[in-house]
Amino acid sequence: MEYVTAVPHSRSEAGEPARSGRRSLAVALLFGALGAAVALLASRQRWAEGTATVAGGAFPLTARGSDVTGVPAALAIVGLAALVAVFAVRRAGRLLVSGLLALSGAGIAAAALLGASDGSALDDKAAEASGDTSATVDALSHTGWPYVAAAGGVLILVAGLLALRYGRLWPAMSGRYERGTGAGRPRRAPKPVDPDRPEDIWKALDRGEDPTGA
């Protein structure tokens, strides 16, 4: 009669959460950092272009992502800060920071998609170039960079969702960084004062001690 032991199976089940935590941590770090970099890069690129009529001629105009909306770049920085802060907090604090990370990614994607067809930035430039506040841009066209920024936001969103799901399995900063460096260390007794050495007398006075030993 054969007996089947459950020990290997138990070890496998015990190690599965740790492996899931390591994999999710690596993916979240990669997606979060890459998404923030992509969103920042895309916000500096040309999102729209067109022409304005100035002195009877066509004047070319372009608008970068930062001209259309500053939300993606700002939230990318917030997302990076939240990604780092995930490891500095625990329990409820980690959930809150993970939620902030996810919301940052969602906000980047939403703002980029809304700006993909926005021509108000070029209209403002057309009014400034022509001197006519009612002027609008002609031959308006858009590039694919807003969608690149939205993709970066999606990456940050995935990183935040992973942090919400698996953040409890991720490591935190060591407790020794949360305490003073001198905590728990016994204080060394001061050296005896040598009356023939003036520097010892001054050090004793600085410590509030009587250098004469009286």
PDB file of C-alpha atoms in Angstrom:
ATOM      1  CA  MET A   1       0.000   0.000   0.000  1.00  0.00           C
ATOM      2  CA  GLU A   2       1.443   3.372  -0.999  1.00  0.00           C
ATOM      3  CA  TYR A   3       1.257   6.522   1.098  1.00  0.00           C
ATOM      4  CA  VAL A   4       1.252   9.981  -0.417  1.00  0.00           C
ATOM      5  CA  THR A   5       2.773  12.764   1.645  1.00  0.00           C
ATOM      6  CA  ALA A   6       1.398  16.274   1.492  1.00  0.00           C
ATOM      7  CA  VAL A   7       4.625  17.994   2.559  1.00  0.00           C
ATOM      8  CA  PRO A   8       5.898  18.922  -0.939  1.00  0.00           C
ATOM      9  CA  HIS A   9       2.459  20.212  -1.882  1.00  0.00           C
ATOM     10  CA  SER A  10       2.319  22.361   1.261  1.00  0.00           C
ATOM     11  CA  ARG A  11       5.714  23.851   0.552  1.00  0.00           C
ATOM     12  CA  SER A  12       4.635  24.662  -2.970  1.00  0.00           C
ATOM     13  CA  GLU A  13       1.514  26.423  -1.724  1.00  0.00           C
ATOM     14  CA  ALA A  14       3.527  28.328   0.886  1.00  0.00           C
ATOM     15  CA  GLY A  15       6.036  29.535  -1.710  1.00  0.00           C
ATOM     16  CA  GLU A  16       3.463  30.608  -4.283  1.00  0.00           C
ATOM     17  CA  PRO A  17       2.544  33.937  -2.575  1.00  0.00           C
ATOM     18  CA  ALA A  18       6.222  34.865  -2.334  1.00  0.00           C
ATOM     19  CA  ARG A  19       6.764  34.144  -6.019  1.00  0.00           C
ATOM     20  CA  SER A  20       3.648  36.098  -6.947  1.00  0.00           C
ATOM     21  CA  GLY A  21       4.874  38.998  -4.835  1.00  0.00           C
ATOM     22  CA  ARG A  22       8.272  39.035  -6.537  1.00  0.00           C
ATOM     23  CA  ARG A  23       6.807  38.825 -10.037  1.00  0.00           C
ATOM     24  CA  SER A  24       4.200  41.511  -9.398  1.00  0.00           C
ATOM     25  CA  LEU A  25       6.814  43.768  -7.808  1.00  0.00           C
ATOM     26  CA  ALA A  26       9.116  43.491 -10.823  1.00  0.00           C
ATOM     27  CA  VAL A  27       6.275  44.138 -13.269  1.00  0.00           C
ATOM     28  CA  ALA A  28       4.921  47.079 -11.261  1.00  0.00           C
ATOM     29  CA  LEU A  29       8.332  48.737 -11.022  1.00  0.00           C
ATOM     30  CA  LEU A  30       8.953  48.252 -14.740  1.00  0.00           C
ATOM     31  CA  PHE A  31       5.507  49.455 -15.819  1.00  0.00           C
ATOM     32  CA  GLY A  32       5.454  52.386 -13.396  1.00  0.00           C
ATOM     33  CA  ALA A  33       8.885  53.735 -14.301  1.00  0.00           C
ATOM     34  CA  LEU A  34       8.410  53.106 -18.025  1.00  0.00           C
ATOM     35  CA  GLY A  35       4.928  54.640 -18.044  1.00  0.00           C
ATOM     36  CA  ALA A  36       6.121  57.805 -16.307  1.00  0.00           C
ATOM     37  CA  ALA A  37       9.042  58.159 -18.716  1.00  0.00           C
ATOM     38  CA  VAL A  38       6.780  57.657 -21.734  1.00  0.00           C
ATOM     39  CA  ALA A  39       4.216  60.179 -20.477  1.00  0.00           C
ATOM     40  CA  LEU A  40       6.898  62.801 -19.773  1.00  0.00           C
ATOM     41  CA  LEU A  41       8.525  62.250 -23.153  1.00  0.00           C
ATOM     42  CA  ALA A  42       5.235  62.387 -25.045  1.00  0.00           C
ATOM     43  CA  SER A  43       4.151  65.595 -23.319  1.00  0.00           C
ATOM     44  CA  ARG A  44       7.188  67.356 -24.805  1.00  0.00           C
ATOM     45  CA  GLN A  45       6.418  66.318 -28.374  1.00  0.00           C
ATOM     46  CA  ARG A  46       4.264  67.975 -31.046  1.00  0.00           C
ATOM     47  CA  TRP A  47       0.609  67.061 -30.589  1.00  0.00           C
ATOM     48  CA  ALA A  48      -1.055  69.376 -33.116  1.00  0.00           C
ATOM     49  CA  GLU A  49      -0.157  71.597 -36.031  1.00  0.00           C
ATOM     50  CA  GLY A  50      -1.924  74.010 -38.343  1.00  0.00           C
ATOM     51  CA  THR A  51      -1.675  77.415 -39.983  1.00  0.00           C
ATOM     52  CA  ALA A  52      -2.834  80.926 -39.196  1.00  0.00           C
ATOM     53  CA  THR A  53      -3.479  83.715 -41.669  1.00  0.00           C
ATOM     54  CA  VAL A  54      -1.029  86.538 -40.956  1.00  0.00           C
ATOM     55  CA  ALA A  55      -0.638  89.518 -43.324  1.00  0.00           C
ATOM     56  CA  GLY A  56      -2.394  87.611 -46.081  1.00  0.00           C
ATOM     57  CA  GLY A  57      -0.076  84.595 -45.778  1.00  0.00           C
ATOM     58  CA  ALA A  58      -0.182  81.226 -44.052  1.00  0.00           C
ATOM     59  CA  PHE A  59       1.862  81.106 -40.853  1.00  0.00           C
ATOM     60  CA  PRO A  60       2.642  77.575 -39.573  1.00  0.00           C
ATOM     61  CA  LEU A  61       1.837  76.810 -35.942  1.00  0.00           C
ATOM     62  CA  THR A  62       2.601  73.832 -33.715  1.00  0.00           C
ATOM     63  CA  ALA A  63       1.543  72.891 -30.211  1.00  0.00           C
ATOM     64  CA  ARG A  64       3.379  70.531 -27.920  1.00  0.00           C
ATOM     65  CA  GLY A  65       1.686  68.331 -25.395  1.00  0.00           C
ATOM     66  CA  SER A  66       2.567  70.722 -22.581  1.00  0.00           C
ATOM     67  CA  ASP A  67       0.827  73.499 -24.546  1.00  0.00           C
ATOM     68  CA  VAL A  68      -2.350  71.441 -24.854  1.00  0.00           C
ATOM     69  CA  THR A  69      -2.487  70.160 -21.270  1.00  0.00           C
ATOM     70  CA  GLY A  70      -0.048  69.979 -18.356  1.00  0.00           C
ATOM     71  CA  VAL A  71      -1.906  67.139 -16.653  1.00  0.00           C
ATOM     72  CA  PRO A  72       0.050  64.159 -18.078  1.00  0.00           C
ATOM     73  CA  ALA A  73       3.449  65.552 -17.092  1.00  0.00           C
ATOM     74  CA  ALA A  74       2.277  66.563 -13.617  1.00  0.00           C
ATOM     75  CA  LEU A  75       0.596  63.222 -12.924  1.00  0.00           C
ATOM     76  CA  ALA A  76       3.626  61.332 -14.249  1.00  0.00           C
ATOM     77  CA  ILE A  77       5.716  62.963 -11.522  1.00  0.00           C
ATOM     78  CA  VAL A  78       3.031  62.171  -8.950  1.00  0.00           C
ATOM     79  CA  GLY A  79       2.995  58.569 -10.146  1.00  0.00           C
ATOM     80  CA  LEU A  80       6.763  58.253  -9.767  1.00  0.00           C
ATOM     81  CA  ALA A  81       6.580  59.639  -6.244  1.00  0.00           C
ATOM     82  CA  ALA A  82       3.765  57.236  -5.371  1.00  0.00           C
ATOM     83  CA  LEU A  83       5.708  54.307  -6.827  1.00  0.00           C
ATOM     84  CA  VAL A  84       8.614  55.062  -4.489  1.00  0.00           C
ATOM     85  CA  ALA A  85       6.352  55.811  -1.524  1.00  0.00           C
ATOM     86  CA  VAL A  86       4.729  52.382  -1.777  1.00  0.00           C
ATOM     87  CA  PHE A  87       7.813  50.893  -0.113  1.00  0.00           C
ATOM     88  CA  ALA A  88       7.944  53.516   2.648  1.00  0.00           C
ATOM     89  CA  VAL A  89       4.470  52.813   4.054  1.00  0.00           C
ATOM     90  CA  ARG A  90       2.574  49.767   5.220  1.00  0.00           C
ATOM     91  CA  ARG A  91      -0.952  48.436   5.586  1.00  0.00           C
ATOM     92  CA  ALA A  92      -3.557  51.194   5.069  1.00  0.00           C
ATOM     93  CA  GLY A  93      -0.909  53.690   3.979  1.00  0.00           C
ATOM     94  CA  ARG A  94       0.238  51.341   1.241  1.00  0.00           C
ATOM     95  CA  LEU A  95      -3.319  50.932  -0.002  1.00  0.00           C
ATOM     96  CA  LEU A  96      -3.779  54.696  -0.169  1.00  0.00           C
ATOM     97  CA  VAL A  97      -0.524  55.251  -2.039  1.00  0.00           C
ATOM     98  CA  SER A  98      -1.310  52.379  -4.405  1.00  0.00           C
ATOM     99  CA  GLY A  99      -4.678  53.945  -5.122  1.00  0.00           C
ATOM    100  CA  LEU A 100      -2.972  57.271  -5.833  1.00  0.00           C
ATOM    101  CA  LEU A 101      -0.631  55.496  -8.248  1.00  0.00           C
ATOM    102  CA  ALA A 102      -3.561  53.933 -10.108  1.00  0.00           C
ATOM    103  CA  LEU A 103      -5.473  57.209 -10.226  1.00  0.00           C
ATOM    104  CA  SER A 104      -2.416  58.995 -11.605  1.00  0.00           C
ATOM    105  CA  GLY A 105      -2.243  56.558 -14.492  1.00  0.00           C
ATOM    106  CA  ALA A 106      -5.962  56.859 -15.193  1.00  0.00           C
ATOM    107  CA  GLY A 107      -5.731  60.653 -15.113  1.00  0.00           C
ATOM    108  CA  ILE A 108      -2.824  60.680 -17.567  1.00  0.00           C
ATOM    109  CA  ALA A 109      -4.688  58.451 -20.012  1.00  0.00           C
ATOM    110  CA  ALA A 110      -7.896  60.490 -19.777  1.00  0.00           C
ATOM    111  CA  ALA A 111      -6.166  63.854 -20.187  1.00  0.00           C
ATOM    112  CA  ALA A 112      -4.101  62.632 -23.142  1.00  0.00           C
ATOM    113  CA  LEU A 113      -7.138  61.227 -24.949  1.00  0.00           C
ATOM    114  CA  LEU A 114      -9.076  64.438 -24.399  1.00  0.00           C
ATOM    115  CA  GLY A 115      -6.145  66.452 -25.745  1.00  0.00           C
ATOM    116  CA  ALA A 116      -5.774  64.269 -28.820  1.00  0.00           C
ATOM    117  CA  SER A 117      -8.421  66.302 -30.674  1.00  0.00           C
ATOM    118  CA  ASP A 118      -8.086  69.619 -28.841  1.00  0.00           C
ATOM    119  CA  GLY A 119      -7.291  72.649 -30.996  1.00  0.00           C
ATOM    120  CA  SER A 120      -7.687  75.399 -28.402  1.00  0.00           C
ATOM    121  CA  ALA A 121      -3.930  75.711 -27.860  1.00  0.00           C
ATOM    122  CA  LEU A 122      -3.395  76.382 -31.574  1.00  0.00           C
ATOM    123  CA  ASP A 123      -6.326  78.798 -31.647  1.00  0.00           C
ATOM    124  CA  ASP A 124      -4.651  80.808 -28.897  1.00  0.00           C
ATOM    125  CA  LYS A 125      -1.413  80.851 -30.869  1.00  0.00           C
ATOM    126  CA  ALA A 126      -3.258  81.875 -34.019  1.00  0.00           C
ATOM    127  CA  ALA A 127      -4.893  84.777 -32.169  1.00  0.00           C
ATOM    128  CA  GLU A 128      -1.522  85.833 -30.784  1.00  0.00           C
ATOM    129  CA  ALA A 129       0.217  85.614 -34.161  1.00  0.00           C
ATOM    130  CA  SER A 130      -2.468  87.481 -36.095  1.00  0.00           C
ATOM    131  CA  GLY A 131      -3.379  89.995 -33.422  1.00  0.00           C
ATOM    132  CA  ASP A 132      -7.037  89.026 -33.811  1.00  0.00           C
ATOM    133  CA  THR A 133      -8.597  87.519 -30.689  1.00  0.00           C
ATOM    134  CA  SER A 134     -11.244  85.800 -32.804  1.00  0.00           C
ATOM    135  CA  ALA A 135      -8.752  84.129 -35.142  1.00  0.00           C
ATOM    136  CA  THR A 136      -8.673  80.353 -35.345  1.00  0.00           C
ATOM    137  CA  VAL A 137      -6.210  77.907 -36.763  1.00  0.00           C
ATOM    138  CA  ASP A 138      -6.624  76.498 -40.268  1.00  0.00           C
ATOM    139  CA  ALA A 139      -5.678  73.066 -41.616  1.00  0.00           C
ATOM    140  CA  LEU A 140      -5.642  71.606 -38.107  1.00  0.00           C
ATOM    141  CA  SER A 141      -4.058  68.157 -37.753  1.00  0.00           C
ATOM    142  CA  HIS A 142      -2.943  65.987 -34.859  1.00  0.00           C
ATOM    143  CA  THR A 143      -0.089  63.559 -34.294  1.00  0.00           C
ATOM    144  CA  GLY A 144      -0.034  60.228 -32.517  1.00  0.00           C
ATOM    145  CA  TRP A 145       1.856  61.470 -29.444  1.00  0.00           C
ATOM    146  CA  PRO A 146      -1.278  61.948 -27.316  1.00  0.00           C
ATOM    147  CA  TYR A 147      -1.972  58.241 -27.675  1.00  0.00           C
ATOM    148  CA  VAL A 148       1.611  57.469 -26.675  1.00  0.00           C
ATOM    149  CA  ALA A 149       1.066  59.526 -23.515  1.00  0.00           C
ATOM    150  CA  ALA A 150      -2.186  57.646 -22.905  1.00  0.00           C
ATOM    151  CA  ALA A 151      -0.302  54.352 -23.230  1.00  0.00           C
ATOM    152  CA  GLY A 152       2.144  55.571 -20.583  1.00  0.00           C
ATOM    153  CA  GLY A 153      -0.799  56.337 -18.327  1.00  0.00           C
ATOM    154  CA  VAL A 154      -2.159  52.832 -18.838  1.00  0.00           C
ATOM    155  CA  LEU A 155       1.193  51.377 -17.769  1.00  0.00           C
ATOM    156  CA  ILE A 156       1.102  53.429 -14.573  1.00  0.00           C
ATOM    157  CA  LEU A 157      -2.503  52.365 -14.009  1.00  0.00           C
ATOM    158  CA  VAL A 158      -1.502  48.693 -14.277  1.00  0.00           C
ATOM    159  CA  ALA A 159       1.330  49.298 -11.808  1.00  0.00           C
ATOM    160  CA  GLY A 160      -1.152  50.820  -9.361  1.00  0.00           C
ATOM    161  CA  LEU A 161      -3.583  47.921  -9.746  1.00  0.00           C
ATOM    162  CA  LEU A 162      -0.756  45.460  -9.102  1.00  0.00           C
ATOM    163  CA  ALA A 163       0.198  47.418  -5.997  1.00  0.00           C
ATOM    164  CA  LEU A 164      -3.402  47.266  -4.773  1.00  0.00           C
ATOM    165  CA  ARG A 165      -3.601  43.531  -5.394  1.00  0.00           C
ATOM    166  CA  TYR A 166      -0.158  42.330  -4.320  1.00  0.00           C
ATOM    167  CA  GLY A 167       1.277  45.247  -2.343  1.00  0.00           C
ATOM    168  CA  ARG A 168       0.818  43.415   0.956  1.00  0.00           C
ATOM    169  CA  LEU A 169       3.378  40.851  -0.248  1.00  0.00           C
ATOM    170  CA  TRP A 170       5.997  43.444  -1.170  1.00  0.00           C
ATOM    171  CA  PRO A 171       8.865  44.350   1.163  1.00  0.00           C
ATOM    172  CA  ALA A 172       8.970  47.605   3.082  1.00  0.00           C
ATOM    173  CA  MET A 173      11.821  49.766   4.277  1.00  0.00           C
ATOM    174  CA  SER A 174      13.695  48.240   7.162  1.00  0.00           C
ATOM    175  CA  GLY A 175      12.599  49.341  10.611  1.00  0.00           C
ATOM    176  CA  ARG A 176      16.087  50.488  11.445  1.00  0.00           C
ATOM    177  CA  TYR A 177      15.572  53.471   9.136  1.00  0.00           C
ATOM    178  CA  GLU A 178      12.516  54.473  11.149  1.00  0.00           C
ATOM    179  CA  ARG A 179      14.471  54.734  14.412  1.00  0.00           C
ATOM    180  CA  GLY A 180      17.243  57.080  15.384  1.00  0.00           C
ATOM    181  CA  THR A 181      20.723  55.847  14.631  1.00  0.00           C
ATOM    182  CA  GLY A 182      21.623  56.115  18.292  1.00  0.00           C
ATOM    183  CA  ALA A 183      18.620  54.216  19.657  1.00  0.00           C
ATOM    184  CA  GLY A 184      19.560  51.289  21.843  1.00  0.00           C
ATOM    185  CA  ARG A 185      23.236  52.136  21.938  1.00  0.00           C
ATOM    186  CA  PRO A 186      24.782  52.538  25.415  1.00  0.00           C
ATOM    187  CA  ARG A 187      26.361  55.880  26.031  1.00  0.00           C
ATOM    188  CA  ARG A 188      30.073  55.807  26.559  1.00  0.00           C
ATOM    189  CA  ALA A 189      31.377  57.411  29.704  1.00  0.00           C
ATOM    190  CA  PRO A 190      33.298  60.649  29.056  1.00  0.00           C
ATOM    191  CA  LYS A 191      37.056  60.521  29.289  1.00  0.00           C
ATOM    192  CA  PRO A 192      38.542  61.847  32.528  1.00  0.00           C
ATOM    193  CA  VAL A 193      39.618  65.474  32.383  1.00  0.00           C
ATOM    194  CA  ASP A 194      43.342  66.080  32.343  1.00  0.00           C
ATOM    195  CA  PRO A 195      43.923  69.472  34.069  1.00  0.00           C
ATOM    196  CA  ASP A 196      47.136  69.866  32.109  1.00  0.00           C
ATOM    197  CA  ARG A 197      45.279  69.778  28.776  1.00  0.00           C
ATOM    198  CA  PRO A 198      43.203  72.910  28.104  1.00  0.00           C
ATOM    199  CA  GLU A 199      41.227  71.176  25.335  1.00  0.00           C
ATOM    200  CA  ASP A 200      39.927  68.606  27.868  1.00  0.00           C
ATOM    201  CA  ILE A 201      38.820  71.404  30.185  1.00  0.00           C
ATOM    202  CA  TRP A 202      36.899  73.164  27.379  1.00  0.00           C
ATOM    203  CA  LYS A 203      35.232  69.913  26.310  1.00  0.00           C
ATOM    204  CA  ALA A 204      34.131  69.276  29.887  1.00  0.00           C
ATOM    205  CA  LEU A 205      32.688  72.777  30.109  1.00  0.00           C
ATOM    206  CA  ASP A 206      30.804  72.233  26.852  1.00  0.00           C
ATOM    207  CA  ARG A 207      29.269  69.068  28.348  1.00  0.00           C
ATOM    208  CA  GLY A 208      28.222  71.021  31.421  1.00  0.00           C
ATOM    209  CA  GLU A 209      30.670  69.196  33.704  1.00  0.00           C
ATOM    210  CA  ASP A 210      32.933  70.558  36.402  1.00  0.00           C
ATOM    211  CA  PRO A 211      36.502  70.132  35.103  1.00  0.00           C
ATOM    212  CA  THR A 212      37.901  70.434  38.609  1.00  0.00           C
ATOM    213  CA  GLY A 213      36.101  67.251  39.700  1.00  0.00           C
ATOM    214  CA  ALA A 214      34.765  68.971  42.797  1.00  0.00           C
TER     215      ALA A 214
END
